[in-house]
Short mmCIF file of N, CA and C in Angstrom, two decimals:
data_model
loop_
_atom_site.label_atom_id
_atom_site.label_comp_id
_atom_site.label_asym_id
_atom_site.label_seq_id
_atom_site.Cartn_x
_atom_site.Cartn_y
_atom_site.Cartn_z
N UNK A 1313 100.60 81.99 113.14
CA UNK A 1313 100.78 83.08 114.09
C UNK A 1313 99.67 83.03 115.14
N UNK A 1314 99.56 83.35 116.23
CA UNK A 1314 99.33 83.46 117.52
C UNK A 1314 98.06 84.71 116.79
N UNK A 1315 96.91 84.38 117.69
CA UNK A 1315 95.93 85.74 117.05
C UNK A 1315 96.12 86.81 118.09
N UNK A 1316 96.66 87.17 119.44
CA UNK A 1316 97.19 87.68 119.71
C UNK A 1316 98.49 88.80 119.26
N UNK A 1317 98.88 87.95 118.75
CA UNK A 1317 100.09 88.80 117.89
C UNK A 1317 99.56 89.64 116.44
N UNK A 1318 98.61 88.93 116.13
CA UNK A 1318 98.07 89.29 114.90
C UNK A 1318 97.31 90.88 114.93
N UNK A 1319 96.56 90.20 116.33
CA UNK A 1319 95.90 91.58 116.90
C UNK A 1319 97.03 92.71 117.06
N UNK A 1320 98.01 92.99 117.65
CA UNK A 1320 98.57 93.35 118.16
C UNK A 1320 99.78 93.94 116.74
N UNK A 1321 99.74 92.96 115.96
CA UNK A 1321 100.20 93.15 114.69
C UNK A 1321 99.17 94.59 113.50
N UNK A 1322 97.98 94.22 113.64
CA UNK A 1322 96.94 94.83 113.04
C UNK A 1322 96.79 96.45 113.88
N UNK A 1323 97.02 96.45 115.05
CA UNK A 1323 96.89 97.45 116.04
C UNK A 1323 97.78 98.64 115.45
N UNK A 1324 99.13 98.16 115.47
CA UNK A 1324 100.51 98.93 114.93
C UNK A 1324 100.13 99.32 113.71
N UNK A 1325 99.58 98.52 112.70
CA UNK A 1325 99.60 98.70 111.38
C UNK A 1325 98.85 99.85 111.20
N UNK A 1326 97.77 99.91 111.86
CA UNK A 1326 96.34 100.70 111.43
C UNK A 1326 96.37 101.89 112.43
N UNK A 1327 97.32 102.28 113.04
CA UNK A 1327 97.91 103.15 113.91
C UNK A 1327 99.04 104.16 113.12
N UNK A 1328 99.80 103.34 112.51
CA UNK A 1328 100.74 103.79 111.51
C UNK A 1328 99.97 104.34 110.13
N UNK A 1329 99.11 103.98 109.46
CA UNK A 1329 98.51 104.63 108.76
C UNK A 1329 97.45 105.63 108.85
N UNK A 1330 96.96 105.64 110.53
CA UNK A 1330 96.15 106.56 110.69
C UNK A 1330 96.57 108.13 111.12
N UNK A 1331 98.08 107.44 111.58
CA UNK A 1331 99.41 108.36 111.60
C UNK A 1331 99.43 109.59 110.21
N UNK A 1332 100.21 108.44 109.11
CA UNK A 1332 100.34 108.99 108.29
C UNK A 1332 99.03 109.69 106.91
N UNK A 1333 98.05 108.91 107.25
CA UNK A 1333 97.20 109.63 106.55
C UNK A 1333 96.77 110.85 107.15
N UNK A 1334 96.66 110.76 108.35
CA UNK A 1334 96.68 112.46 108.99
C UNK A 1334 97.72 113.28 108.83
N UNK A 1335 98.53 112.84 108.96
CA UNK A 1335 100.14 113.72 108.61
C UNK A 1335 99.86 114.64 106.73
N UNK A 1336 99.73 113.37 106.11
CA UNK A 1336 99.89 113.40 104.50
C UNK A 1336 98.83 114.66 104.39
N UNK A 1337 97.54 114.63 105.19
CA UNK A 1337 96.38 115.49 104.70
C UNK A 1337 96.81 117.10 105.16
N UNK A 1338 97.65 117.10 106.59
CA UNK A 1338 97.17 118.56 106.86
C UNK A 1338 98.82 118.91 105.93
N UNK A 1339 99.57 117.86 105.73
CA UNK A 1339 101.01 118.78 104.05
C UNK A 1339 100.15 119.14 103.27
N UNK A 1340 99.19 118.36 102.59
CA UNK A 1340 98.73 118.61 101.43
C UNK A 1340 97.62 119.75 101.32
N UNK A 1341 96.62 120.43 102.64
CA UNK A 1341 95.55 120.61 102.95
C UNK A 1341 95.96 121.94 101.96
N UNK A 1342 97.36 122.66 102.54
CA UNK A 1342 97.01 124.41 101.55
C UNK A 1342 97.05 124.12 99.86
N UNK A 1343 97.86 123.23 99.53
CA UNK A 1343 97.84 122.55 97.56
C UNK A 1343 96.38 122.04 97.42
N UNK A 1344 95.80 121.19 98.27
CA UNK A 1344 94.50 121.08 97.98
C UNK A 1344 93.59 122.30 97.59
N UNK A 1345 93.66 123.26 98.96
CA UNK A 1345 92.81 124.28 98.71
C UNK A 1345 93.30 125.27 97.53
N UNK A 1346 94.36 125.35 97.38
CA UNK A 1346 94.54 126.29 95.73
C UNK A 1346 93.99 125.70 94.38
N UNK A 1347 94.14 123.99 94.24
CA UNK A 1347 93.98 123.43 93.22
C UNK A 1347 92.86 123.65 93.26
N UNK A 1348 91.72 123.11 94.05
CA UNK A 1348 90.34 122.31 94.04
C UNK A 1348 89.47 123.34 94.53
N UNK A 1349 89.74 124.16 95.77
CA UNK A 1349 89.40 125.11 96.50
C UNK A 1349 88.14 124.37 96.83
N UNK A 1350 88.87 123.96 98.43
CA UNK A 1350 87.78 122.93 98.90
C UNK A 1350 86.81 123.92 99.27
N UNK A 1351 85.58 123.02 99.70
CA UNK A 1351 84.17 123.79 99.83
C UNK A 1351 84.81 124.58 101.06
N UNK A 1352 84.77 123.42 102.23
CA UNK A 1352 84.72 124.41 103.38
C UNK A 1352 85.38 123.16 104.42
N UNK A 1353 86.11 123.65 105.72
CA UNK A 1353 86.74 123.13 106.21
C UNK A 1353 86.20 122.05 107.02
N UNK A 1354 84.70 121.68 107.20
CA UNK A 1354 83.90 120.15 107.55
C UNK A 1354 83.98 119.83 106.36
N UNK A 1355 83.69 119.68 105.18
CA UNK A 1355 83.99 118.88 104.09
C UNK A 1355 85.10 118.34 104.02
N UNK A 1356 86.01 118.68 104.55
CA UNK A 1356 87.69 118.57 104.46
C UNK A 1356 88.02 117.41 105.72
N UNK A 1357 87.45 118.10 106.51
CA UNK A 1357 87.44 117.48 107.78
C UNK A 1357 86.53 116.00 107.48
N UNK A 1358 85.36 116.00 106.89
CA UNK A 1358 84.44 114.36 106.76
C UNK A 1358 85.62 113.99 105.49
N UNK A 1359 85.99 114.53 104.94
CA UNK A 1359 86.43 113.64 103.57
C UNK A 1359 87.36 112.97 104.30
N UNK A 1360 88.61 113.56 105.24
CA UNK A 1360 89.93 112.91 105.49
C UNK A 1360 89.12 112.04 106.78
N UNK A 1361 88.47 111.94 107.64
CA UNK A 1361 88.06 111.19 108.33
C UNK A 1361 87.33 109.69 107.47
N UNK A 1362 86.71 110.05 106.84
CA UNK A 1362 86.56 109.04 105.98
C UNK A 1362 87.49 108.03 105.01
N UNK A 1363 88.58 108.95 104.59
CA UNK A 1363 89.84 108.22 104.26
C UNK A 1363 90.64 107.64 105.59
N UNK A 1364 90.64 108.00 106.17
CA UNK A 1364 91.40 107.29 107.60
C UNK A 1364 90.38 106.31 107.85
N UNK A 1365 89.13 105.95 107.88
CA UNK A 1365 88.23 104.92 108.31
C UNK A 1365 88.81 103.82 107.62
N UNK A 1366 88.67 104.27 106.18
CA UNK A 1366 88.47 103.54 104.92
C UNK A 1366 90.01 102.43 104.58
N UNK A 1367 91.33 103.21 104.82
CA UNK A 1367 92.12 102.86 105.31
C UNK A 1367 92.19 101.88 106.33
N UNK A 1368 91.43 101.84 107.25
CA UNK A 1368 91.87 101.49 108.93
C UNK A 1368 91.29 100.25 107.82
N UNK A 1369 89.90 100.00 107.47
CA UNK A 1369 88.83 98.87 107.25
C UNK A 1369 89.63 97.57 106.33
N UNK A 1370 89.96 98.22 105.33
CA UNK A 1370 91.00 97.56 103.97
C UNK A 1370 92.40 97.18 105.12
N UNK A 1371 93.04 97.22 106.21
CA UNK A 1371 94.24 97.34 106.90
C UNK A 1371 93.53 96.02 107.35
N UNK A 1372 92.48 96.03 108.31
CA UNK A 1372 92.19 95.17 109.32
C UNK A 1372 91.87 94.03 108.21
N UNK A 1373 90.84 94.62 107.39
CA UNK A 1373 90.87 93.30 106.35
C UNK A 1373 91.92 92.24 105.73
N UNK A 1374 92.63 93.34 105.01
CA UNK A 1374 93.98 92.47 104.67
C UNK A 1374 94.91 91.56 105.35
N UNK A 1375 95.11 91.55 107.12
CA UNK A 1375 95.52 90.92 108.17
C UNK A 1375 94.76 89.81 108.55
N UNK A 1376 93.27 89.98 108.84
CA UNK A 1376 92.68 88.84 109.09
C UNK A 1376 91.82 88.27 108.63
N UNK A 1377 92.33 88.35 107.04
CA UNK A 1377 91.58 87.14 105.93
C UNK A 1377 92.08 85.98 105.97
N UNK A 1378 91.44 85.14 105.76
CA UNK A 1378 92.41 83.45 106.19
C UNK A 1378 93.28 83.11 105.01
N UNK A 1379 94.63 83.08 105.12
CA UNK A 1379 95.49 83.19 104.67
C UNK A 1379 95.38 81.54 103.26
N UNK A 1380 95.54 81.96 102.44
CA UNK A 1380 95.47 80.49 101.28
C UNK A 1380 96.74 79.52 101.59
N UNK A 1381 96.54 78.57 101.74
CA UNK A 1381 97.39 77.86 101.82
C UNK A 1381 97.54 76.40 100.31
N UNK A 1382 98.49 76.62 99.85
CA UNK A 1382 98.78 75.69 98.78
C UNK A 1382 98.91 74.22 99.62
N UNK A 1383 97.98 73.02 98.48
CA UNK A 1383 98.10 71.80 99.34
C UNK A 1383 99.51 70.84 98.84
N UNK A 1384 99.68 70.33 100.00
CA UNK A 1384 100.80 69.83 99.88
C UNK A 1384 100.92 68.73 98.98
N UNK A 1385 102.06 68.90 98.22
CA UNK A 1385 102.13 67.76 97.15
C UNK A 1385 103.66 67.07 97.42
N UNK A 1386 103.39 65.92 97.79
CA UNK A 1386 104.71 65.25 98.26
C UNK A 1386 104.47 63.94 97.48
#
């Protein structure tokens, strides 16, 4: 693949999860606060920012690790 595309591949990806991990947090934010009864709403706020980082990091990683290639046996 073209590293262009890859980029561009990685862009979408880590866009889409930064999507949905924000989406997932503010469904879950009032079940959180009954279960756990978060401290306070910057705790809430660094924790899910930190899961969206953490996400993005493991995303970009997984795309542009050099891919293993099995040697050819002919």
């Amino acid at each position: 693949m073209k590293k262009s595309f890859r980029l561009l591949l990685a862009s979408v990806v880590s866009l889409a999860v930064l999507i949905g991990a924000t989406a997932a947090l503010f469904v879950l934010r009032p079940h959180l606060a009954t279960i756990g009864q978060v401290v306070s709403t910057k705790a809430f706020g660094l924790t899910a920012l930190l899961a969206v980082y953490l996400a993005f990091a493991v995303g970009r990683h997984a795309l542009f690790r050099p891919s293993r290639r099995l040697p050819d046996s002919r």
